[in-house]
Amino acid sequence: MAKKKKPRRFYDYSLLFTVIFLTIFGLVMIYSASSYAAQLKFKGNAAYYMVKQGKIALGGLALMIIISKLDYHWYARFALPAYGLSYVLMLLVYTPLGIEANGKKRWLGIGPVSFQPTEFVKIALIVMLSSMIVELGKNVNTKKGVTAICGVTLPIAAIVAANNLSSGIIIVGIAFVMLFVSCKKKWPFFACGLAAVGVLAFA
């Protein structure tokens, strides 16, 4: 009786090292920008904000390792519910559950926990679009396929942009990059990129 082969797991180490490098670089920048204020506010502890963010980063890396062990097909089951939940969370920001800071309501407070729904939206959209692109297969290269992707992305991006323009642009960018990777024809994306550069130069 032939033995079942264990599934081989592949790690993109270049991507892993890039994430670690950017995390460390970000922590150094946080220290550079906040050390003076932290030293005055926290009795000489210049690294307070860097250490606080570093703990969050370590927790994120641990969670990343755990998630990498899961079968990615499992996420597809939650694609549609997560996408729907992203709308609910964004609308809840405008209710008393929303937390206002610097004149904008961008945080959501549920008990002792507070978070930005836009971060959940980014993850939910990535899972949703991944599932759609797999389902579309070769049809993702057609106008109908691209329209379907845009139809899923633009409504939630508009809601996010109304509250946080930079996050709205990032969400559109996520869909743009995913389409670029999945589509065979690349020239429309380069054309869009050149057009965007032209608009920025004109502005």
mmCIF file of N, CA and C in Angstrom, residues 15-130:
data_model
loop_
_atom_site.group_PDB
_atom_site.id
_atom_site.type_symbol
_atom_site.label_atom_id
_atom_site.label_comp_id
_atom_site.label_asym_id
_atom_site.label_seq_id
_atom_site.Cartn_x
_atom_site.Cartn_y
_atom_site.Cartn_z
ATOM 1 N N LEU A 15 9.673 37.350 0.383
ATOM 2 C CA LEU A 15 8.545 38.140 0.881
ATOM 3 C C LEU A 15 8.582 38.223 2.402
ATOM 4 N N LEU A 16 8.923 37.102 3.050
ATOM 5 C CA LEU A 16 9.007 37.071 4.507
ATOM 6 C C LEU A 16 10.059 38.051 5.022
ATOM 7 N N PHE A 17 11.247 38.032 4.412
ATOM 8 C CA PHE A 17 12.316 38.936 4.837
ATOM 9 C C PHE A 17 11.961 40.395 4.545
ATOM 10 N N THR A 18 11.216 40.610 3.459
ATOM 11 C CA THR A 18 10.775 41.972 3.141
ATOM 12 C C THR A 18 9.831 42.497 4.219
ATOM 13 N N VAL A 19 8.901 41.643 4.666
ATOM 14 C CA VAL A 19 7.965 42.035 5.727
ATOM 15 C C VAL A 19 8.717 42.348 7.024
ATOM 16 N N ILE A 20 9.676 41.472 7.374
ATOM 17 C CA ILE A 20 10.460 41.690 8.595
ATOM 18 C C ILE A 20 11.271 42.980 8.497
ATOM 19 N N PHE A 21 11.900 43.202 7.333
ATOM 20 C CA PHE A 21 12.701 44.412 7.139
ATOM 21 C C PHE A 21 11.838 45.671 7.267
ATOM 22 N N LEU A 22 10.670 45.667 6.617
ATOM 23 C CA LEU A 22 9.781 46.838 6.669
ATOM 24 C C LEU A 22 9.264 47.073 8.088
ATOM 25 N N THR A 23 9.019 45.983 8.825
ATOM 26 C CA THR A 23 8.566 46.114 10.209
ATOM 27 C C THR A 23 9.635 46.770 11.072
ATOM 28 N N ILE A 24 10.875 46.279 10.936
ATOM 29 C CA ILE A 24 11.986 46.857 11.707
ATOM 30 C C ILE A 24 12.239 48.312 11.300
ATOM 31 N N PHE A 25 12.193 48.563 10.001
ATOM 32 C CA PHE A 25 12.385 49.933 9.500
ATOM 33 C C PHE A 25 11.299 50.859 10.053
ATOM 34 N N GLY A 26 10.055 50.368 10.090
ATOM 35 C CA GLY A 26 8.956 51.157 10.635
ATOM 36 C C GLY A 26 9.152 51.475 12.116
ATOM 37 N N LEU A 27 9.632 50.487 12.867
ATOM 38 C CA LEU A 27 9.892 50.701 14.301
ATOM 39 C C LEU A 27 10.980 51.745 14.521
ATOM 40 N N VAL A 28 12.018 51.706 13.671
ATOM 41 C CA VAL A 28 13.093 52.704 13.771
ATOM 42 C C VAL A 28 12.544 54.099 13.473
ATOM 43 N N MET A 29 11.677 54.203 12.474
ATOM 44 C CA MET A 29 11.082 55.497 12.130
ATOM 45 C C MET A 29 10.178 56.008 13.252
ATOM 46 N N ILE A 30 9.442 55.080 13.894
ATOM 47 C CA ILE A 30 8.594 55.473 15.027
ATOM 48 C C ILE A 30 9.449 56.022 16.163
ATOM 49 N N TYR A 31 10.565 55.355 16.425
ATOM 50 C CA TYR A 31 11.464 55.833 17.478
ATOM 51 C C TYR A 31 12.032 57.212 17.131
ATOM 52 N N SER A 32 12.429 57.371 15.870
ATOM 53 C CA SER A 32 13.006 58.637 15.430
ATOM 54 C C SER A 32 12.008 59.789 15.564
ATOM 55 N N ALA A 33 10.725 59.494 15.247
ATOM 56 C CA ALA A 33 9.716 60.553 15.254
ATOM 57 C C ALA A 33 9.133 60.829 16.642
ATOM 58 N N SER A 34 9.199 59.843 17.545
ATOM 59 C CA SER A 34 8.477 59.985 18.816
ATOM 60 C C SER A 34 9.356 59.967 20.058
ATOM 61 N N SER A 35 10.661 59.746 19.906
ATOM 62 C CA SER A 35 11.521 59.576 21.083
ATOM 63 C C SER A 35 11.526 60.807 21.987
ATOM 64 N N TYR A 36 11.575 61.992 21.400
ATOM 65 C CA TYR A 36 11.636 63.215 22.207
ATOM 66 C C TYR A 36 10.344 63.409 23.002
ATOM 67 N N ALA A 37 9.191 63.251 22.300
ATOM 68 C CA ALA A 37 7.905 63.411 22.982
ATOM 69 C C ALA A 37 7.714 62.345 24.052
ATOM 70 N N ALA A 38 8.119 61.114 23.762
ATOM 71 C CA ALA A 38 7.983 60.025 24.733
ATOM 72 C C ALA A 38 8.873 60.258 25.948
ATOM 73 N N GLN A 39 10.058 60.801 25.727
ATOM 74 C CA GLN A 39 10.978 61.071 26.831
ATOM 75 C C GLN A 39 10.402 62.103 27.798
ATOM 76 N N LEU A 40 9.712 63.095 27.252
ATOM 77 C CA LEU A 40 9.100 64.121 28.092
ATOM 78 C C LEU A 40 7.848 63.606 28.803
ATOM 79 N N LYS A 41 7.065 62.811 28.104
ATOM 80 C CA LYS A 41 5.765 62.374 28.623
ATOM 81 C C LYS A 41 5.881 61.180 29.557
ATOM 82 N N PHE A 42 6.835 60.287 29.326
ATOM 83 C CA PHE A 42 6.923 59.041 30.083
ATOM 84 C C PHE A 42 8.209 58.942 30.907
ATOM 85 N N LYS A 43 8.616 60.034 31.482
ATOM 86 C CA LYS A 43 9.721 60.083 32.458
ATOM 87 C C LYS A 43 11.024 59.469 31.915
ATOM 88 N N GLY A 44 11.451 59.957 30.788
ATOM 89 C CA GLY A 44 12.734 59.530 30.229
ATOM 90 C C GLY A 44 12.699 58.271 29.400
ATOM 91 N N ASN A 45 11.523 57.654 29.235
ATOM 92 C CA ASN A 45 11.408 56.433 28.428
ATOM 93 C C ASN A 45 11.207 56.812 26.962
ATOM 94 N N ALA A 46 12.314 57.092 26.280
ATOM 95 C CA ALA A 46 12.241 57.564 24.895
ATOM 96 C C ALA A 46 11.715 56.495 23.933
ATOM 97 N N ALA A 47 11.823 55.235 24.311
ATOM 98 C CA ALA A 47 11.420 54.138 23.417
ATOM 99 C C ALA A 47 10.004 53.650 23.686
ATOM 100 N N TYR A 48 9.208 54.399 24.454
ATOM 101 C CA TYR A 48 7.879 53.925 24.858
ATOM 102 C C TYR A 48 7.019 53.555 23.653
ATOM 103 N N TYR A 49 6.880 54.462 22.699
ATOM 104 C CA TYR A 49 6.009 54.208 21.546
ATOM 105 C C TYR A 49 6.571 53.103 20.659
ATOM 106 N N MET A 50 7.898 53.047 20.523
ATOM 107 C CA MET A 50 8.508 52.002 19.707
ATOM 108 C C MET A 50 8.280 50.625 20.327
ATOM 109 N N VAL A 51 8.444 50.526 21.648
ATOM 110 C CA VAL A 51 8.239 49.250 22.345
ATOM 111 C C VAL A 51 6.779 48.817 22.248
ATOM 112 N N LYS A 52 5.875 49.787 22.415
ATOM 113 C CA LYS A 52 4.440 49.477 22.333
ATOM 114 C C LYS A 52 4.088 48.931 20.954
ATOM 115 N N GLN A 53 4.576 49.603 19.911
ATOM 116 C CA GLN A 53 4.303 49.155 18.546
ATOM 117 C C GLN A 53 5.035 47.849 18.250
ATOM 118 N N GLY A 54 6.216 47.656 18.857
ATOM 119 C CA GLY A 54 6.980 46.431 18.657
ATOM 120 C C GLY A 54 6.247 45.208 19.186
ATOM 121 N N LYS A 55 5.575 45.360 20.326
ATOM 122 C CA LYS A 55 4.780 44.259 20.880
ATOM 123 C C LYS A 55 3.641 43.878 19.938
ATOM 124 N N ILE A 56 3.005 44.901 19.371
ATOM 125 C CA ILE A 56 1.925 44.643 18.404
ATOM 126 C C ILE A 56 2.487 43.942 17.170
ATOM 127 N N ALA A 57 3.678 44.376 16.730
ATOM 128 C CA ALA A 57 4.308 43.772 15.552
ATOM 129 C C ALA A 57 4.639 42.303 15.795
ATOM 130 N N LEU A 58 5.144 41.979 16.989
ATOM 131 C CA LEU A 58 5.451 40.582 17.329
ATOM 132 C C LEU A 58 4.189 39.734 17.341
ATOM 133 N N GLY A 59 3.119 40.302 17.895
ATOM 134 C CA GLY A 59 1.837 39.591 17.878
ATOM 135 C C GLY A 59 1.349 39.355 16.461
ATOM 136 N N GLY A 60 1.544 40.365 15.601
ATOM 137 C CA GLY A 60 1.154 40.225 14.200
ATOM 138 C C GLY A 60 1.962 39.171 13.474
ATOM 139 N N LEU A 61 3.253 39.113 13.744
ATOM 140 C CA LEU A 61 4.104 38.101 13.112
ATOM 141 C C LEU A 61 3.727 36.690 13.568
ATOM 142 N N ALA A 62 3.410 36.557 14.872
ATOM 143 C CA ALA A 62 2.981 35.248 15.388
ATOM 144 C C ALA A 62 1.679 34.817 14.719
ATOM 145 N N LEU A 63 0.749 35.774 14.586
ATOM 146 C CA LEU A 63 -0.529 35.480 13.924
ATOM 147 C C LEU A 63 -0.308 35.138 12.456
ATOM 148 N N MET A 64 0.641 35.803 11.818
ATOM 149 C CA MET A 64 0.963 35.538 10.417
ATOM 150 C C MET A 64 1.442 34.099 10.235
ATOM 151 N N ILE A 65 2.275 33.632 11.169
ATOM 152 C CA ILE A 65 2.795 32.259 11.091
ATOM 153 C C ILE A 65 1.655 31.250 11.249
ATOM 154 N N ILE A 66 0.747 31.526 12.190
ATOM 155 C CA ILE A 66 -0.387 30.626 12.413
ATOM 156 C C ILE A 66 -1.275 30.554 11.173
ATOM 157 N N ILE A 67 -1.560 31.722 10.594
ATOM 158 C CA ILE A 67 -2.424 31.776 9.409
ATOM 159 C C ILE A 67 -1.767 31.067 8.228
ATOM 160 N N SER A 68 -0.426 31.161 8.128
ATOM 161 C CA SER A 68 0.275 30.523 7.015
ATOM 162 C C SER A 68 0.170 29.001 7.055
ATOM 163 N N LYS A 69 -0.155 28.444 8.222
ATOM 164 C CA LYS A 69 -0.288 26.995 8.363
ATOM 165 C C LYS A 69 -1.662 26.486 7.918
ATOM 166 N N LEU A 70 -2.612 27.401 7.756
ATOM 167 C CA LEU A 70 -3.974 27.013 7.374
ATOM 168 C C LEU A 70 -4.085 26.852 5.867
ATOM 169 N N ASP A 71 -4.953 25.975 5.438
ATOM 170 C CA ASP A 71 -5.223 25.787 4.013
ATOM 171 C C ASP A 71 -5.969 27.020 3.493
ATOM 172 N N TYR A 72 -5.371 27.686 2.508
ATOM 173 C CA TYR A 72 -5.958 28.943 2.026
ATOM 174 C C TYR A 72 -7.339 28.742 1.382
ATOM 175 N N HIS A 73 -7.665 27.522 0.950
ATOM 176 C CA HIS A 73 -9.001 27.267 0.394
ATOM 177 C C HIS A 73 -10.086 27.486 1.448
ATOM 178 N N TRP A 74 -9.707 27.352 2.712
ATOM 179 C CA TRP A 74 -10.651 27.487 3.816
ATOM 180 C C TRP A 74 -11.214 28.908 3.897
ATOM 181 N N TYR A 75 -10.390 29.886 3.496
ATOM 182 C CA TYR A 75 -10.822 31.282 3.592
ATOM 183 C C TYR A 75 -11.981 31.594 2.651
ATOM 184 N N ALA A 76 -12.052 30.874 1.530
ATOM 185 C CA ALA A 76 -13.084 31.156 0.529
ATOM 186 C C ALA A 76 -14.492 31.010 1.101
ATOM 187 N N ARG A 77 -14.664 30.161 2.107
ATOM 188 C CA ARG A 77 -15.980 29.970 2.716
ATOM 189 C C ARG A 77 -16.500 31.252 3.366
ATOM 190 N N PHE A 78 -15.577 32.084 3.810
ATOM 191 C CA PHE A 78 -15.957 33.291 4.544
ATOM 192 C C PHE A 78 -15.859 34.552 3.686
ATOM 193 N N ALA A 79 -15.581 34.387 2.395
ATOM 194 C CA ALA A 79 -15.376 35.546 1.521
ATOM 195 C C ALA A 79 -16.608 36.454 1.480
ATOM 196 N N LEU A 80 -17.763 35.875 1.161
ATOM 197 C CA LEU A 80 -18.983 36.682 1.030
ATOM 198 C C LEU A 80 -19.461 37.241 2.374
ATOM 199 N N PRO A 81 -19.523 36.426 3.453
ATOM 200 C CA PRO A 81 -19.921 36.991 4.753
ATOM 201 C C PRO A 81 -18.982 38.103 5.227
ATOM 202 N N ALA A 82 -17.682 37.925 5.020
ATOM 203 C CA ALA A 82 -16.716 38.945 5.440
ATOM 204 C C ALA A 82 -16.889 40.221 4.630
ATOM 205 N N TYR A 83 -17.157 40.063 3.336
ATOM 206 C CA TYR A 83 -17.392 41.229 2.479
ATOM 207 C C TYR A 83 -18.639 41.989 2.934
ATOM 208 N N GLY A 84 -19.705 41.252 3.252
ATOM 209 C CA GLY A 84 -20.928 41.893 3.752
ATOM 210 C C GLY A 84 -20.700 42.563 5.097
ATOM 211 N N LEU A 85 -19.920 41.907 5.959
ATOM 212 C CA LEU A 85 -19.632 42.464 7.280
ATOM 213 C C LEU A 85 -18.832 43.760 7.179
ATOM 214 N N SER A 86 -18.005 43.880 6.143
ATOM 215 C CA SER A 86 -17.211 45.098 5.974
ATOM 216 C C SER A 86 -18.109 46.319 5.775
ATOM 217 N N TYR A 87 -19.245 46.144 5.066
ATOM 218 C CA TYR A 87 -20.216 47.235 4.911
ATOM 219 C C TYR A 87 -20.839 47.594 6.257
ATOM 220 N N VAL A 88 -21.198 46.573 7.009
ATOM 221 C CA VAL A 88 -21.832 46.790 8.310
ATOM 222 C C VAL A 88 -20.900 47.567 9.241
ATOM 223 N N LEU A 89 -19.639 47.155 9.290
ATOM 224 C CA LEU A 89 -18.673 47.805 10.168
ATOM 225 C C LEU A 89 -18.429 49.253 9.758
ATOM 226 N N MET A 90 -18.344 49.510 8.452
ATOM 227 C CA MET A 90 -18.122 50.879 7.987
ATOM 228 C C MET A 90 -19.308 51.778 8.331
ATOM 229 N N LEU A 91 -20.522 51.238 8.257
ATOM 230 C CA LEU A 91 -21.716 52.028 8.593
ATOM 231 C C LEU A 91 -21.831 52.242 10.096
ATOM 232 N N LEU A 92 -21.343 51.279 10.881
ATOM 233 C CA LEU A 92 -21.394 51.413 12.347
ATOM 234 C C LEU A 92 -20.494 52.541 12.856
ATOM 235 N N VAL A 93 -19.515 52.937 12.038
ATOM 236 C CA VAL A 93 -18.631 54.038 12.431
ATOM 237 C C VAL A 93 -19.430 55.322 12.652
ATOM 238 N N TYR A 94 -20.530 55.469 11.905
ATOM 239 C CA TYR A 94 -21.337 56.688 11.986
ATOM 240 C C TYR A 94 -22.370 56.635 13.114
ATOM 241 N N THR A 95 -22.383 55.538 13.853
ATOM 242 C CA THR A 95 -23.292 55.391 14.997
ATOM 243 C C THR A 95 -22.545 55.782 16.278
ATOM 244 N N PRO A 96 -23.215 55.764 17.422
ATOM 245 C CA PRO A 96 -22.523 56.069 18.692
ATOM 246 C C PRO A 96 -21.329 55.151 18.987
ATOM 247 N N LEU A 97 -21.247 54.006 18.297
ATOM 248 C CA LEU A 97 -20.098 53.120 18.496
ATOM 249 C C LEU A 97 -18.822 53.690 17.877
ATOM 250 N N GLY A 98 -18.981 54.645 16.947
ATOM 251 C CA GLY A 98 -17.835 55.259 16.297
ATOM 252 C C GLY A 98 -17.077 56.171 17.251
ATOM 253 N N ILE A 99 -15.757 56.133 17.157
ATOM 254 C CA ILE A 99 -14.900 56.957 18.011
ATOM 255 C C ILE A 99 -14.300 58.081 17.174
ATOM 256 N N GLU A 100 -14.520 59.311 17.615
ATOM 257 C CA GLU A 100 -14.016 60.475 16.881
ATOM 258 C C GLU A 100 -12.637 60.875 17.379
ATOM 259 N N ALA A 101 -11.738 61.114 16.431
ATOM 260 C CA ALA A 101 -10.381 61.571 16.759
ATOM 261 C C ALA A 101 -9.932 62.538 15.677
ATOM 262 N N ASN A 102 -9.455 63.700 16.092
ATOM 263 C CA ASN A 102 -9.002 64.750 15.166
ATOM 264 C C ASN A 102 -10.078 65.144 14.158
ATOM 265 N N GLY A 103 -11.316 65.192 14.643
ATOM 266 C CA GLY A 103 -12.416 65.646 13.798
ATOM 267 C C GLY A 103 -12.977 64.616 12.845
ATOM 268 N N LYS A 104 -12.496 63.358 12.908
ATOM 269 C CA LYS A 104 -12.966 62.303 12.012
ATOM 270 C C LYS A 104 -13.340 61.060 12.802
ATOM 271 N N LYS A 105 -14.435 60.417 12.402
ATOM 272 C CA LYS A 105 -14.814 59.135 12.995
ATOM 273 C C LYS A 105 -14.276 58.011 12.118
ATOM 274 N N ARG A 106 -13.178 57.415 12.566
ATOM 275 C CA ARG A 106 -12.565 56.343 11.786
ATOM 276 C C ARG A 106 -12.382 55.074 12.597
ATOM 277 N N TRP A 107 -12.603 55.157 13.899
ATOM 278 C CA TRP A 107 -12.420 54.011 14.782
ATOM 279 C C TRP A 107 -13.759 53.515 15.268
ATOM 280 N N LEU A 108 -13.797 52.235 15.599
ATOM 281 C CA LEU A 108 -15.003 51.605 16.117
ATOM 282 C C LEU A 108 -14.676 51.015 17.479
ATOM 283 N N GLY A 109 -15.462 51.368 18.484
ATOM 284 C CA GLY A 109 -15.223 50.869 19.828
ATOM 285 C C GLY A 109 -16.287 49.887 20.266
ATOM 286 N N ILE A 110 -15.863 48.671 20.577
ATOM 287 C CA ILE A 110 -16.782 47.639 21.069
ATOM 288 C C ILE A 110 -16.218 47.148 22.402
ATOM 289 N N GLY A 111 -16.781 47.643 23.491
ATOM 290 C CA GLY A 111 -16.250 47.330 24.817
ATOM 291 C C GLY A 111 -14.861 47.931 24.970
ATOM 292 N N PRO A 112 -13.909 47.149 25.476
ATOM 293 C CA PRO A 112 -12.543 47.669 25.647
ATOM 294 C C PRO A 112 -11.726 47.650 24.357
ATOM 295 N N VAL A 113 -12.297 47.067 23.291
ATOM 296 C CA VAL A 113 -11.562 46.915 22.028
ATOM 297 C C VAL A 113 -11.932 48.030 21.061
ATOM 298 N N SER A 114 -10.927 48.631 20.447
ATOM 299 C CA SER A 114 -11.157 49.632 19.401
ATOM 300 C C SER A 114 -10.291 49.282 18.192
ATOM 301 N N PHE A 115 -10.831 49.479 17.003
ATOM 302 C CA PHE A 115 -10.099 49.163 15.776
ATOM 303 C C PHE A 115 -10.660 49.983 14.626
ATOM 304 N N GLN A 116 -9.903 50.033 13.534
ATOM 305 C CA GLN A 116 -10.349 50.724 12.337
ATOM 306 C C GLN A 116 -10.994 49.717 11.376
ATOM 307 N N PRO A 117 -12.272 49.880 11.067
ATOM 308 C CA PRO A 117 -12.938 48.951 10.144
ATOM 309 C C PRO A 117 -12.288 48.898 8.770
ATOM 310 N N THR A 118 -11.615 49.988 8.380
ATOM 311 C CA THR A 118 -10.974 49.991 7.059
ATOM 312 C C THR A 118 -9.924 48.886 6.934
ATOM 313 N N GLU A 119 -9.275 48.538 8.050
ATOM 314 C CA GLU A 119 -8.273 47.467 8.003
ATOM 315 C C GLU A 119 -8.941 46.113 7.760
ATOM 316 N N PHE A 120 -10.123 45.918 8.340
ATOM 317 C CA PHE A 120 -10.878 44.684 8.095
ATOM 318 C C PHE A 120 -11.340 44.637 6.639
ATOM 319 N N VAL A 121 -11.754 45.807 6.122
ATOM 320 C CA VAL A 121 -12.239 45.883 4.737
ATOM 321 C C VAL A 121 -11.148 45.415 3.771
ATOM 322 N N LYS A 122 -9.904 45.831 4.002
ATOM 323 C CA LYS A 122 -8.804 45.455 3.111
ATOM 324 C C LYS A 122 -8.632 43.939 3.048
ATOM 325 N N ILE A 123 -8.664 43.299 4.206
ATOM 326 C CA ILE A 123 -8.494 41.835 4.249
ATOM 327 C C ILE A 123 -9.688 41.135 3.610
ATOM 328 N N ALA A 124 -10.897 41.602 3.947
ATOM 329 C CA ALA A 124 -12.110 40.988 3.402
ATOM 330 C C ALA A 124 -12.158 41.114 1.889
ATOM 331 N N LEU A 125 -11.740 42.268 1.382
ATOM 332 C CA LEU A 125 -11.766 42.476 -0.073
ATOM 333 C C LEU A 125 -10.754 41.580 -0.777
ATOM 334 N N ILE A 126 -9.572 41.422 -0.195
ATOM 335 C CA ILE A 126 -8.551 40.550 -0.789
ATOM 336 C C ILE A 126 -9.079 39.117 -0.900
ATOM 337 N N VAL A 127 -9.709 38.615 0.155
ATOM 338 C CA VAL A 127 -10.261 37.253 0.147
ATOM 339 C C VAL A 127 -11.394 37.150 -0.865
ATOM 340 N N MET A 128 -12.264 38.171 -0.900
ATOM 341 C CA MET A 128 -13.403 38.173 -1.817
ATOM 342 C C MET A 128 -12.941 38.186 -3.275
ATOM 343 N N LEU A 129 -12.013 39.079 -3.594
ATOM 344 C CA LEU A 129 -11.535 39.175 -4.979
ATOM 345 C C LEU A 129 -10.753 37.923 -5.387
ATOM 346 N N SER A 130 -9.996 37.339 -4.452
ATOM 347 C CA SER A 130 -9.274 36.094 -4.748
ATOM 348 C C SER A 130 -10.254 34.992 -5.130
#
